[in-house]
Structures are given as structure tokens and as C-alpha cells.
Coordinates of C-alpha atoms and ligand atoms in Angstrom, one line a residue:
M1 CA 0.0 0.0 0.0
R2 CA 2.9 2.3 0.8
E3 CA 4.3 1.7 -2.6
E4 CA 1.0 2.2 -4.4
C5 CA 0.5 5.5 -2.7
G6 CA 4.0 6.6 -3.8
K7 CA 3.3 6.2 -7.5
I8 CA 4.3 9.1 -9.7
E9 CA 0.7 10.3 -10.2
R10 CA 0.2 13.8 -8.8
V11 CA -2.8 15.9 -8.0
E12 CA -2.2 19.6 -7.5
M13 CA -4.3 21.2 -4.8
S14 CA -4.0 23.8 -2.1
I15 CA -4.2 22.9 1.6
W16 CA -7.6 24.6 2.1
D17 CA -9.2 23.0 -1.0
C18 CA -8.0 19.7 0.3
C19 CA -9.7 20.4 3.7
E20 CA -12.9 21.1 1.8
L21 CA -12.6 17.9 -0.3
L22 CA -12.1 15.8 2.8
N23 CA -15.3 17.3 4.2
E24 CA -17.3 14.7 2.3
Y25 CA -15.9 11.9 4.4
V26 CA -16.4 10.6 7.9
D27 CA -13.7 8.3 9.3
E28 CA -15.3 4.9 9.8
S29 CA -12.7 3.9 12.4
D30 CA -13.8 6.7 14.7
P31 CA -16.8 5.5 16.8
D32 CA -17.9 8.8 18.2
L33 CA -17.5 11.2 15.3
D34 CA -20.5 11.8 13.1
E35 CA -19.4 15.2 11.9
P36 CA -17.8 16.1 8.7
Q37 CA -14.0 16.1 8.7
I38 CA -13.6 19.8 8.3
Q39 CA -15.3 20.3 11.7
H40 CA -12.9 17.7 13.2
L41 CA -9.9 19.6 11.8
L42 CA -11.1 23.0 12.9
Q43 CA -12.3 21.9 16.3
T44 CA -8.8 20.4 17.0
A45 CA -7.0 23.5 15.6
E46 CA -9.2 26.0 17.6
A47 CA -8.8 24.0 20.8
I48 CA -5.0 24.1 20.5
R49 CA -5.1 27.8 19.5
K50 CA -7.0 28.6 22.7
D51 CA -4.3 26.8 24.8
Y52 CA -1.3 28.0 22.8
P53 CA -2.3 31.3 21.2
D54 CA 1.2 32.3 20.1
E55 CA 2.2 29.0 18.4
D56 CA 0.7 29.6 15.0
W57 CA 2.5 26.6 13.5
L58 CA 0.8 24.4 16.0
H59 CA -2.6 25.7 15.0
L60 CA -1.8 24.9 11.4
T61 CA -0.4 21.5 12.3
A62 CA -3.6 20.6 14.0
L63 CA -5.6 21.8 11.0
I64 CA -3.7 19.6 8.5
H65 CA -2.9 16.6 10.7
D66 CA -5.7 14.4 9.2
L67 CA -5.4 15.7 5.6
G68 CA -3.8 12.4 4.5
K69 CA -7.2 10.9 4.6
V70 CA -7.8 12.6 1.3
L71 CA -6.5 9.4 -0.3
L72 CA -10.0 8.0 0.4
H73 CA -11.4 10.4 -2.2
P74 CA -11.9 9.2 -5.8
A75 CA -9.9 12.1 -7.1
F76 CA -6.9 10.7 -5.1
G77 CA -7.3 7.0 -6.0
E78 CA -10.0 6.1 -3.5
L79 CA -8.1 3.9 -1.2
P80 CA -10.0 1.7 1.2
Q81 CA -10.5 3.0 4.8
W82 CA -8.6 0.1 6.3
A83 CA -5.5 1.2 4.5
M84 CA -5.6 4.8 5.7
V85 CA -7.2 5.2 9.1
G86 CA -6.9 3.8 12.6
D87 CA -3.9 3.4 14.9
T88 CA -0.4 3.0 13.6
F89 CA 2.3 0.9 15.1
P90 CA 5.9 -0.2 14.4
V91 CA 6.4 -3.2 12.0
G92 CA 9.4 -5.4 11.7
C93 CA 9.3 -6.2 15.4
A94 CA 6.9 -7.9 17.8
F95 CA 3.5 -6.3 18.0
D96 CA 3.1 -4.7 21.4
E97 CA 0.1 -5.8 23.5
S98 CA -0.9 -2.1 23.9
I99 CA -1.8 -2.0 20.2
V100 CA -5.6 -1.7 19.7
D101 CA -7.1 -5.1 18.7
H102 CA -3.8 -6.9 19.4
K103 CA -5.5 -10.3 19.2
Y104 CA -5.9 -10.0 15.4
F105 CA -2.1 -10.1 15.0
Q106 CA -2.4 -13.9 15.7
E107 CA -3.3 -14.3 12.1
N108 CA -0.5 -12.0 10.8
P109 CA 2.4 -14.0 9.2
D110 CA 4.9 -11.5 10.7
N111 CA 3.9 -12.8 14.1
K112 CA 5.4 -16.2 13.2
N113 CA 8.4 -14.9 11.4
P114 CA 11.5 -15.1 13.7
A115 CA 13.1 -12.2 12.0
Y116 CA 10.1 -10.0 13.0
N117 CA 8.6 -11.4 16.2
T118 CA 11.2 -10.5 18.8
K119 CA 11.2 -7.4 20.9
Y120 CA 13.6 -5.4 18.6
G121 CA 13.1 -7.5 15.4
I122 CA 15.0 -5.9 12.5
Y123 CA 16.0 -2.9 14.7
S124 CA 18.6 -2.4 17.4
E125 CA 17.9 -0.8 20.8
G126 CA 18.0 3.0 20.7
C127 CA 18.0 3.1 16.8
G128 CA 15.8 6.2 16.8
L129 CA 12.1 6.4 16.0
H130 CA 12.8 7.9 12.5
N131 CA 14.5 4.6 11.6
V132 CA 11.4 2.6 12.5
L133 CA 9.0 1.6 9.8
M134 CA 5.4 2.3 10.9
S135 CA 2.3 0.6 9.5
W136 CA 0.9 2.6 6.6
G137 CA -1.7 5.2 7.2
H138 CA -2.7 8.9 6.7
D139 CA 0.0 10.0 9.1
D140 CA 3.0 8.8 7.1
Y141 CA 1.4 9.9 3.8
M142 CA 0.8 13.5 5.0
Y143 CA 4.3 13.6 6.4
L144 CA 5.6 12.7 2.9
V145 CA 3.4 15.4 1.3
V146 CA 4.5 18.1 3.7
N147 CA 8.2 17.2 3.2
E148 CA 8.0 17.0 -0.6
N149 CA 6.3 20.4 -0.8
K150 CA 9.0 22.0 1.2
S151 CA 6.8 23.3 4.0
T152 CA 8.5 25.6 6.5
L153 CA 6.6 24.0 9.5
P154 CA 9.0 23.4 12.4
L155 CA 10.3 19.8 13.0
F156 CA 8.0 19.3 15.9
G157 CA 5.0 19.9 13.6
L158 CA 6.3 17.3 11.2
F159 CA 6.7 14.9 14.1
I160 CA 3.1 15.4 15.2
I161 CA 1.8 14.8 11.7
R162 CA 3.8 11.7 11.3
Y163 CA 3.0 10.0 14.6
H164 CA -0.4 11.3 15.8
S165 CA -2.0 7.9 15.3
F166 CA 0.8 6.1 17.1
Y167 CA -1.2 5.3 20.1
A168 CA 1.7 5.0 22.5
L169 CA 2.9 8.5 21.7
H170 CA 0.0 10.6 20.4
S171 CA -1.4 13.7 21.9
K172 CA -5.0 13.4 23.2
Y173 CA -6.1 16.7 21.7
A174 CA -7.6 15.2 18.5
L175 CA -9.6 12.8 20.7
Y176 CA -10.8 15.2 23.3
S177 CA -11.5 18.2 21.2
K178 CA -14.3 16.5 19.4
S179 CA -17.1 18.6 20.6
K180 CA -20.6 19.0 19.2
V181 CA -20.0 22.8 19.0
L182 CA -19.7 23.6 15.4
I183 CA -17.0 26.0 14.2
H184 CA -18.1 28.8 12.0
V185 CA -16.0 27.9 9.0
E186 CA -16.1 31.2 7.2
K187 CA -15.3 33.1 10.3
V188 CA -12.0 31.3 11.0
K189 CA -11.1 30.6 7.4
P190 CA -9.1 33.9 6.9
Y191 CA -6.9 33.1 9.9
Y192 CA -6.0 29.6 8.6
L193 CA -5.5 30.8 5.1
S194 CA -2.9 33.2 6.4
L195 CA -1.1 30.4 8.1
I196 CA -1.3 28.2 5.0
N197 CA 0.3 31.1 3.1
K198 CA 3.0 31.4 5.6
Y199 CA 4.1 27.8 5.8
F200 CA 3.1 26.3 2.4
P201 CA 3.3 27.0 -1.3
A202 CA 0.0 28.0 -2.9
K203 CA -0.6 24.6 -4.5
L204 CA 0.8 21.3 -3.2
K205 CA 1.6 18.2 -5.3
W206 CA 0.0 15.2 -3.8
R207 CA 1.2 11.7 -4.7
C208 CA -1.6 9.2 -5.3
R209 CA -2.6 6.0 -6.8
S210 CA -3.4 6.4 -10.5
Ligands
LIG301 FE1 -5.5 11.2 12.2

């Protein structure tokens, strides 16, 4: 799936247009979210903005953290939900018991492969998280897009985007900011457009399955 998403096909689209496109989707892996994605993005961003008013890069990071889900859209190759959403976890080493639905790894061939089923597997102790291959999802995809389009977001923003579904590490903001209070999109739009302008090119190139 990682290779398929890395095909040379590219869609050109701005960050905001992408937010609006994602609006048509609800993440099936999310049991208590029945609102459109743009509300989830804005509610998370506005909650963080309230707590850290001076960290504008963090507001933008929150806004775009789930944009990788755009690969679910037909215009981006319409990947199945299982391939893009849900928790992420390291592969190439034993599946930790803290991973959600750990019992299903019984059926996974990696579970029986002695190269992969030990504590460190293909890695060595202290090798660094950036050297660990994570299961594929919208996190790693969005990290790829942000990097390829030469965003000036600080490294910590990139870290959040890349690992926010890594249950053992992720911040709880995205989960706890899901309120039923709808954000007035047009009211906050100019603020987020100014941040997009500051940290991103006008149009981004998005890799996708052809
Ligand atoms: Fe996410």
C-alpha cells in the first residue's frame, strides 16, 4: 500500500481546498465522530489555538494533521478505509500488546516470522524512531506530502503529523477536542488561510494511486 501511494501520479491542490474535499468523508474507524472532517480539523485547531495562542505553526499542524485521509477520495485514488485510518504501530518487530485489537495479529504472518517477532526485530535498541517503519496510514502519507512540498513548518510539527495515530505516543487533543459545538468555518477561514500562506506553497503536489 505504501508503494502504491507513492506512485508518480500527482494531484495539484491547495491545503484549504483539500480540507474542503475531505469534508465529504467521515472516518469509519472513529466511533464517536459523526461530523464532517472539516469540523474535526477546525475543532482540533481551535482547541489548541486557545491553549497556545502564540504557536501559530501548531494551529496549522492541527488543521492539517488528518489531511492524508484525502487518499480515500476518488480524485486521489479512492483507497479503502482500512489502508488509511486507525492506529499506527511499528512493523518489523513484535506487535506490542498495547496496540488496539492486538488479538488480530495472531493471524499475521509476521507474528510467526522469527526475523520480526522478537522485541527489537529488525532494529537495534535505541536506533531512533525515525528509523522505525510504521504501519501505513494517513500520518506517514501526510508527512511525505509536507516534506515533498517544502513546507517551513518546524520539525515538531512534522513529528506530530507523522506520529499522531501512534497510540503509544500521540497527543490526546484530537480525541478530546471532538465537541458538538460547530465551528463557523467562514469566520476562522481567513486566519487559517494566512497560516497556510506562511508555511506552504499556494498549491501542493499530492502523490496518489493512479
Ligand atoms: Fe488522524
